[in-house]
Amino acid sequence: MKKLTMGVLASVLSSSFAIAQVQQKSDTVKTQDIEGVVVTALGIKREKKSLGYSSQEVNGDEANKAPTTNFLNNLSGKVAGLEIKQGTNFGGSINVVLRGFKSLKGNNQALFVVDGIPILNSNLNSTDQVTGRAGYDYGNTASDINPNDIESINVLKGAAATALYGSRAQNGAIIITTKKGSKRKKGIGVEFNSSFTVSSIDKETFPEYQTEYGQGYTGTSFSSTLYQGSPRVVFGNDASYGSAYNGQLVWQYGAFIPGSPTFGQRTPWRVAENGPIEFFNVGTNTVNNISLNGGNDVATYRFSYGNTYANDIMPNSKLNKNNFAGNASYKFTDKLTANLYTNFVTQRTQGRNSTGYGDNIMANFRQWWATNVDLKEQEALYRMSQQNYTWNMRSLTNIAPQYWDNPYFKVYENYQTDARDRLAINASLNYDLTPDINLLARVGRDGYTMKVEERRAVGSVAAIFGLNDVDQPSGYALSNYNASETNYDFIATYKKNLGDFNINALLGTNLNIQSFESNQQSTSGGLYIPGLYTISNSVSAPALPVIVSTEKRIFGAFAQASIGYKGTYYVEGTVRRDQSSTLPDNNNVYWYPSVSGSFVFSNLVDQSWLSFGKLRAAYALVGSDTNADNIRDRYIAQNPFTSPMYASSTLARNQAIKPQRLNNIELGLNMEFLKNRIGFDVSWYRNRAFDQILELPVTTSSGFSNRVANTGTLETKGFEISGHIMPVKTTDFTWDISVNWANPNTRVTELAPGIENLQLGSLQGGVSINAPLGYDYGTIWGADFVYSPDGQKIVGSNGAYLSTDSSDNNLGSFQAKWMGGVRNSLTFKDFSLSFLIDFKQGGKVFSLDQYYGYGTGIYPDSVGLNDLGNPIRNTLANGGGVILPGIMVDPTNPNNFVVNTIRLDRSQSSQVLGTDPPPAAFVYDASFVKLREVAISYKLPDSLLGSTFLRDLTVGLVGTNLWIIHKNLPYADPEAGLSSGNIQGYQSGPMPTTRNIAFTLKANF
């Protein structure tokens, strides 16, 4: 093997040198091939070598390699500096952040642009949902993009790269170019893609339960009085800190539910045969796509249809998406060409999993469970009657649920549905005024309507529901949304070669109109007629509807000029002026410039080993506005009392706010060696986002609780490295390795005078997510251990760790220290194999599951033997308990500490004994290493297809999320969270991750 490797490498080196010696060192086709042509802002194609800013391209095949309901999953680990946080919620949102955070409380998601037109990527999740309370993750709308229609994706990272898009793209932009029709000699080109995916739970991301003790809190599972001479379980307890399993016959919940197979019978006291993992199904996802394309010298076209049908691992959960897309071009004359693109998407989803703390099945399984409960028995009870017969009954005579519904009743009766219809249209006219001047007129509109229905059946546990602020026994909620964005562009471009000079310039205008309407309604007091889900079927007067209607307009004018000299030296400048309707009249205009340059120094270096080398630098100052409705104060309707009533909003708007600003500097180096066999691209950048538009707390004596103001600065610094190497290249075999790495870090460098912290969210478990002055953005605060001067944990007189009185202790930020991915691609003749390892180092995550699970005794660390060889759940008198590592106050000298010798009682729940550790105990390192993707494919050789109607046929096997190689968070995926947005680093009842195996087929006719 060593001899073969050295021989291949020698052949590579010698061939590289030989080729290099005969090539000229001025700009050549070789250099253009290495850098290529990419699509930049406004859909304009540029030679990448001329760009003074960083961009990274992903081809359409990579975006479409693994079938998924959201193509963003396929970008994980493939672009340096692009953080794709994959959620585990069914049909849920993906957090997409480029180069850290630019807004303290606003939108930090990258802008998505399709064929030059920005599209909507809104998130309709409720405030309760994103702050860890009950709700559903309705996903972000960029998931509507059909990956089979993507030709390429170019990620523009810095402000200089996106300045022409105005305030929309300060967070970076993901530029998507769709496939187009092509000229054909005869017939119509047909492409068909099909896949079938099977998904199963990764058990490393689901709880492992202790199997020694059952239901209870106080060390016993049974009532103090016998029932018919035998022990009877206290059903209302939703914990597993009860009696040890011993097989004795006892009265359990099934004995008191009419129709139950064990009705009137005692059953053995033992751990359930079918635990919560049996609740889940095997998920499936079927994707079929077909496209037709063709054309001639005058016109081209491409039409496609795609269908995605998915059944989730959660029972009664399904998603059906239909995607119709088409584009066409027509050449009226040699100078005038028209282009049209349209995309219509329908999506119907049922049974999304609930998230956060509260009405969440996974919170039940992960936080408040009784290990004697058999899921198959729960299923049988529901199937028997469709009633809410549950293990968690109130009493012998009241079998209604105490805290938790039967899981099957929950998913089959309390499910939600949503329907989204989306239409995007992009039409343009291109006119070549002269050979050097082109005029483009373009209009694009993207919009969707969405209907959301949420149900709570009669017989459910009462909980917060709909628009009510008190628990509801049942109910129905209906929400309708209508969002759209329209862009009108006129752009004039000029391209000219004057001797050694190359000139590119453009001048343009843009009108951007964003509108949003919503109407939210819900019942109040429950449903009058069970099973009838209408607003009018409300026991009390329906809650006051919440109706929103806003419109935002931005008018922009922009210019860009780029000059190149001898294909070696490039300098570029842009300027844009925006006028926004969301800012006061005297402050609604803002300008921002950018300047960048690149130097292709390899054209001046006569070295055969150097294929390409470029230095680049960029600076930009961009501005941005705010959301609609931040200028004028408003009144909010209240429940009427004999006559309509209105209350002033507690948020004071501000007619003196000014635009937000962000300046960005970037330096980069790109080098290629040995005929592009080895190469790297490294960037350093700094972002400084200031004059942020925030809601700051004010004294309530003013009549308000918050006021909109300009204040606050975020600073982000980091490096990005992308590299590749081709260790082997022969006629039949190639091996490529590509690497991406980045370490963005965002810190809060300025807040308003007198304010030391801006809270992003206050969450269950005594923690909050914050932006503290002088610290990392996204810092988790909570009570901490009490430490001695030398850093040891101090134990109190009851044997438990002492906790700080304050909840503002820094427990770490959710930001990772660094992240990246390594991809290996191997091809042998018509076979190909690739695998991607994705990794993230550092960052913190708080687990509410472990916080509550510690006290409910469901996890294995709540059982076992202590240092005396006795079960830790024995009473202290019987040799139980544990001695925690740490120190205690010296009994003989209160001013000294000694090694802890006090035994902690573990015979009852820590919630009963008051011995819970502080929240800091449940903040974990969120690092991970994952085998994110493995793909194997075989392309049938032309010799086999020559006599058929097929042009090519490829079959494959693709696996995603196959193996979490390393993680520190127990029983969950560190990436799992509530949804996209600024509140990360928090888990409460997340869905488990699934391993996905897909069978794929691609055919061209």
PDB file of C-alpha atoms in Angstrom, residues 458-595:
ATOM      1  CA  VAL A 458     -63.193  17.455  26.150  1.00  0.00           C
ATOM      2  CA  GLY A 459     -61.715  15.290  28.902  1.00  0.00           C
ATOM      3  CA  SER A 460     -58.190  16.634  28.582  1.00  0.00           C
ATOM      4  CA  VAL A 461     -56.074  17.928  31.424  1.00  0.00           C
ATOM      5  CA  ALA A 462     -56.777  21.633  31.770  1.00  0.00           C
ATOM      6  CA  ALA A 463     -53.943  23.788  30.402  1.00  0.00           C
ATOM      7  CA  ILE A 464     -53.217  27.169  28.901  1.00  0.00           C
ATOM      8  CA  PHE A 465     -54.741  27.165  25.439  1.00  0.00           C
ATOM      9  CA  GLY A 466     -55.438  29.604  22.630  1.00  0.00           C
ATOM     10  CA  LEU A 467     -55.661  33.295  23.493  1.00  0.00           C
ATOM     11  CA  ASN A 468     -56.648  32.661  27.117  1.00  0.00           C
ATOM     12  CA  ASP A 469     -54.355  33.363  30.061  1.00  0.00           C
ATOM     13  CA  VAL A 470     -56.016  30.772  32.344  1.00  0.00           C
ATOM     14  CA  ASP A 471     -56.206  26.972  32.013  1.00  0.00           C
ATOM     15  CA  GLN A 472     -58.822  25.641  29.606  1.00  0.00           C
ATOM     16  CA  PRO A 473     -60.502  22.201  29.976  1.00  0.00           C
ATOM     17  CA  SER A 474     -60.919  21.978  26.191  1.00  0.00           C
ATOM     18  CA  GLY A 475     -60.976  24.317  23.232  1.00  0.00           C
ATOM     19  CA  TYR A 476     -60.383  25.209  19.614  1.00  0.00           C
ATOM     20  CA  ALA A 477     -58.020  27.810  18.179  1.00  0.00           C
ATOM     21  CA  LEU A 478     -57.954  29.065  14.613  1.00  0.00           C
ATOM     22  CA  SER A 479     -55.284  31.296  13.082  1.00  0.00           C
ATOM     23  CA  ASN A 480     -55.068  32.626   9.538  1.00  0.00           C
ATOM     24  CA  TYR A 481     -51.958  34.272   8.124  1.00  0.00           C
ATOM     25  CA  ASN A 482     -51.268  36.097   4.889  1.00  0.00           C
ATOM     26  CA  ALA A 483     -47.729  37.256   4.147  1.00  0.00           C
ATOM     27  CA  SER A 484     -46.191  38.596   0.965  1.00  0.00           C
ATOM     28  CA  GLU A 485     -43.142  40.368  -0.349  1.00  0.00           C
ATOM     29  CA  THR A 486     -42.921  42.150  -3.690  1.00  0.00           C
ATOM     30  CA  ASN A 487     -39.773  43.523  -5.320  1.00  0.00           C
ATOM     31  CA  TYR A 488     -39.556  45.819  -8.327  1.00  0.00           C
ATOM     32  CA  ASP A 489     -36.071  46.147  -9.810  1.00  0.00           C
ATOM     33  CA  PHE A 490     -34.588  48.160 -12.644  1.00  0.00           C
ATOM     34  CA  ILE A 491     -30.881  47.598 -13.236  1.00  0.00           C
ATOM     35  CA  ALA A 492     -28.568  48.912 -15.920  1.00  0.00           C
ATOM     36  CA  THR A 493     -25.221  47.134 -16.302  1.00  0.00           C
ATOM     37  CA  TYR A 494     -22.140  48.096 -18.276  1.00  0.00           C
ATOM     38  CA  LYS A 495     -19.301  45.720 -19.179  1.00  0.00           C
ATOM     39  CA  LYS A 496     -16.318  46.738 -21.235  1.00  0.00           C
ATOM     40  CA  ASN A 497     -12.786  45.601 -21.923  1.00  0.00           C
ATOM     41  CA  LEU A 498     -10.473  48.524 -22.639  1.00  0.00           C
ATOM     42  CA  GLY A 499      -7.044  47.132 -23.354  1.00  0.00           C
ATOM     43  CA  ASP A 500      -5.752  45.693 -20.109  1.00  0.00           C
ATOM     44  CA  PHE A 501      -8.695  47.095 -18.191  1.00  0.00           C
ATOM     45  CA  ASN A 502     -11.967  45.343 -17.491  1.00  0.00           C
ATOM     46  CA  ILE A 503     -14.885  47.468 -16.314  1.00  0.00           C
ATOM     47  CA  ASN A 504     -18.141  46.273 -14.724  1.00  0.00           C
ATOM     48  CA  ALA A 505     -20.691  48.790 -13.488  1.00  0.00           C
ATOM     49  CA  LEU A 506     -24.353  48.875 -12.605  1.00  0.00           C
ATOM     50  CA  LEU A 507     -26.966  51.399 -11.590  1.00  0.00           C
ATOM     51  CA  GLY A 508     -30.343  50.413 -10.258  1.00  0.00           C
ATOM     52  CA  THR A 509     -33.417  50.958  -8.116  1.00  0.00           C
ATOM     53  CA  ASN A 510     -35.507  48.653  -5.981  1.00  0.00           C
ATOM     54  CA  LEU A 511     -38.923  48.973  -4.390  1.00  0.00           C
ATOM     55  CA  ASN A 512     -39.573  46.398  -1.691  1.00  0.00           C
ATOM     56  CA  ILE A 513     -43.067  45.982  -0.210  1.00  0.00           C
ATOM     57  CA  GLN A 514     -43.648  43.601   2.696  1.00  0.00           C
ATOM     58  CA  SER A 515     -47.137  42.960   4.028  1.00  0.00           C
ATOM     59  CA  PHE A 516     -48.416  40.759   6.801  1.00  0.00           C
ATOM     60  CA  GLU A 517     -51.916  40.005   8.054  1.00  0.00           C
ATOM     61  CA  SER A 518     -53.054  37.637  10.775  1.00  0.00           C
ATOM     62  CA  ASN A 519     -56.305  36.814  12.507  1.00  0.00           C
ATOM     63  CA  GLN A 520     -56.109  34.637  15.631  1.00  0.00           C
ATOM     64  CA  GLN A 521     -59.209  33.388  17.460  1.00  0.00           C
ATOM     65  CA  SER A 522     -59.992  30.820  20.125  1.00  0.00           C
ATOM     66  CA  THR A 523     -62.796  29.543  22.311  1.00  0.00           C
ATOM     67  CA  SER A 524     -62.942  30.366  26.012  1.00  0.00           C
ATOM     68  CA  GLY A 525     -64.133  28.213  28.901  1.00  0.00           C
ATOM     69  CA  GLY A 526     -64.013  25.015  26.875  1.00  0.00           C
ATOM     70  CA  LEU A 527     -66.138  23.387  24.179  1.00  0.00           C
ATOM     71  CA  TYR A 528     -69.901  23.287  24.715  1.00  0.00           C
ATOM     72  CA  ILE A 529     -70.453  20.282  22.417  1.00  0.00           C
ATOM     73  CA  PRO A 530     -67.663  17.677  22.554  1.00  0.00           C
ATOM     74  CA  GLY A 531     -65.954  17.023  19.240  1.00  0.00           C
ATOM     75  CA  LEU A 532     -67.326  20.126  17.480  1.00  0.00           C
ATOM     76  CA  TYR A 533     -64.331  22.325  16.692  1.00  0.00           C
ATOM     77  CA  THR A 534     -65.641  25.785  15.850  1.00  0.00           C
ATOM     78  CA  ILE A 535     -65.131  29.145  17.509  1.00  0.00           C
ATOM     79  CA  SER A 536     -68.866  29.481  18.078  1.00  0.00           C
ATOM     80  CA  ASN A 537     -68.879  26.246  20.126  1.00  0.00           C
ATOM     81  CA  SER A 538     -67.444  28.127  23.089  1.00  0.00           C
ATOM     82  CA  VAL A 539     -68.745  27.712  26.631  1.00  0.00           C
ATOM     83  CA  SER A 540     -68.003  31.365  27.399  1.00  0.00           C
ATOM     84  CA  ALA A 541     -67.735  34.293  25.042  1.00  0.00           C
ATOM     85  CA  PRO A 542     -64.806  33.593  22.715  1.00  0.00           C
ATOM     86  CA  ALA A 543     -61.564  35.321  23.584  1.00  0.00           C
ATOM     87  CA  LEU A 544     -61.039  38.666  21.885  1.00  0.00           C
ATOM     88  CA  PRO A 545     -59.429  37.990  18.498  1.00  0.00           C
ATOM     89  CA  VAL A 546     -55.952  39.289  17.777  1.00  0.00           C
ATOM     90  CA  ILE A 547     -55.874  40.917  14.358  1.00  0.00           C
ATOM     91  CA  VAL A 548     -52.700  42.335  12.821  1.00  0.00           C
ATOM     92  CA  SER A 549     -52.268  44.131   9.511  1.00  0.00           C
ATOM     93  CA  THR A 550     -48.955  45.786   8.658  1.00  0.00           C
ATOM     94  CA  GLU A 551     -47.143  46.972   5.560  1.00  0.00           C
ATOM     95  CA  LYS A 552     -43.550  48.034   5.134  1.00  0.00           C
ATOM     96  CA  ARG A 553     -42.002  49.786   2.124  1.00  0.00           C
ATOM     97  CA  ILE A 554     -38.370  50.363   1.315  1.00  0.00           C
ATOM     98  CA  PHE A 555     -37.243  52.320  -1.716  1.00  0.00           C
ATOM     99  CA  GLY A 556     -33.618  51.811  -2.650  1.00  0.00           C
ATOM    100  CA  ALA A 557     -31.224  53.215  -5.212  1.00  0.00           C
ATOM    101  CA  PHE A 558     -27.807  51.675  -5.686  1.00  0.00           C
ATOM    102  CA  ALA A 559     -24.681  51.684  -7.799  1.00  0.00           C
ATOM    103  CA  GLN A 560     -21.670  49.458  -8.197  1.00  0.00           C
ATOM    104  CA  ALA A 561     -18.415  49.768 -10.132  1.00  0.00           C
ATOM    105  CA  SER A 562     -15.619  47.241 -10.532  1.00  0.00           C
ATOM    106  CA  ILE A 563     -12.351  47.770 -12.380  1.00  0.00           C
ATOM    107  CA  GLY A 564      -9.896  45.001 -13.200  1.00  0.00           C
ATOM    108  CA  TYR A 565      -6.408  45.355 -14.602  1.00  0.00           C
ATOM    109  CA  LYS A 566      -4.711  42.554 -16.530  1.00  0.00           C
ATOM    110  CA  GLY A 567      -6.882  39.989 -14.797  1.00  0.00           C
ATOM    111  CA  THR A 568      -4.753  40.511 -11.716  1.00  0.00           C
ATOM    112  CA  TYR A 569      -5.822  43.626  -9.853  1.00  0.00           C
ATOM    113  CA  TYR A 570      -9.461  44.354  -8.981  1.00  0.00           C
ATOM    114  CA  VAL A 571     -11.172  47.055  -6.989  1.00  0.00           C
ATOM    115  CA  GLU A 572     -14.903  47.413  -6.446  1.00  0.00           C
ATOM    116  CA  GLY A 573     -17.171  49.920  -4.753  1.00  0.00           C
ATOM    117  CA  THR A 574     -20.886  50.015  -4.040  1.00  0.00           C
ATOM    118  CA  VAL A 575     -23.247  52.547  -2.575  1.00  0.00           C
ATOM    119  CA  ARG A 576     -26.911  52.234  -1.680  1.00  0.00           C
ATOM    120  CA  ARG A 577     -29.544  54.635  -0.409  1.00  0.00           C
ATOM    121  CA  ASP A 578     -32.648  53.285   1.321  1.00  0.00           C
ATOM    122  CA  GLN A 579     -35.775  55.048   2.471  1.00  0.00           C
ATOM    123  CA  SER A 580     -37.938  53.031   4.867  1.00  0.00           C
ATOM    124  CA  SER A 581     -41.538  53.541   5.913  1.00  0.00           C
ATOM    125  CA  THR A 582     -40.828  52.051   9.358  1.00  0.00           C
ATOM    126  CA  LEU A 583     -38.642  54.961  10.452  1.00  0.00           C
ATOM    127  CA  PRO A 584     -39.612  58.556  11.292  1.00  0.00           C
ATOM    128  CA  ASP A 585     -39.783  60.974   8.370  1.00  0.00           C
ATOM    129  CA  ASN A 586     -36.719  62.897   9.529  1.00  0.00           C
ATOM    130  CA  ASN A 587     -34.644  59.729   9.977  1.00  0.00           C
ATOM    131  CA  ASN A 588     -35.941  57.356   7.323  1.00  0.00           C
ATOM    132  CA  VAL A 589     -33.115  57.740   4.783  1.00  0.00           C
ATOM    133  CA  TYR A 590     -29.805  55.997   5.221  1.00  0.00           C
ATOM    134  CA  TRP A 591     -26.775  55.493   2.989  1.00  0.00           C
ATOM    135  CA  TYR A 592     -24.184  52.786   3.114  1.00  0.00           C
ATOM    136  CA  PRO A 593     -21.079  52.140   1.066  1.00  0.00           C
ATOM    137  CA  SER A 594     -18.755  49.209   0.561  1.00  0.00           C
ATOM    138  CA  VAL A 595     -15.331  48.834  -1.003  1.00  0.00           C
TER     139      VAL A 595
END
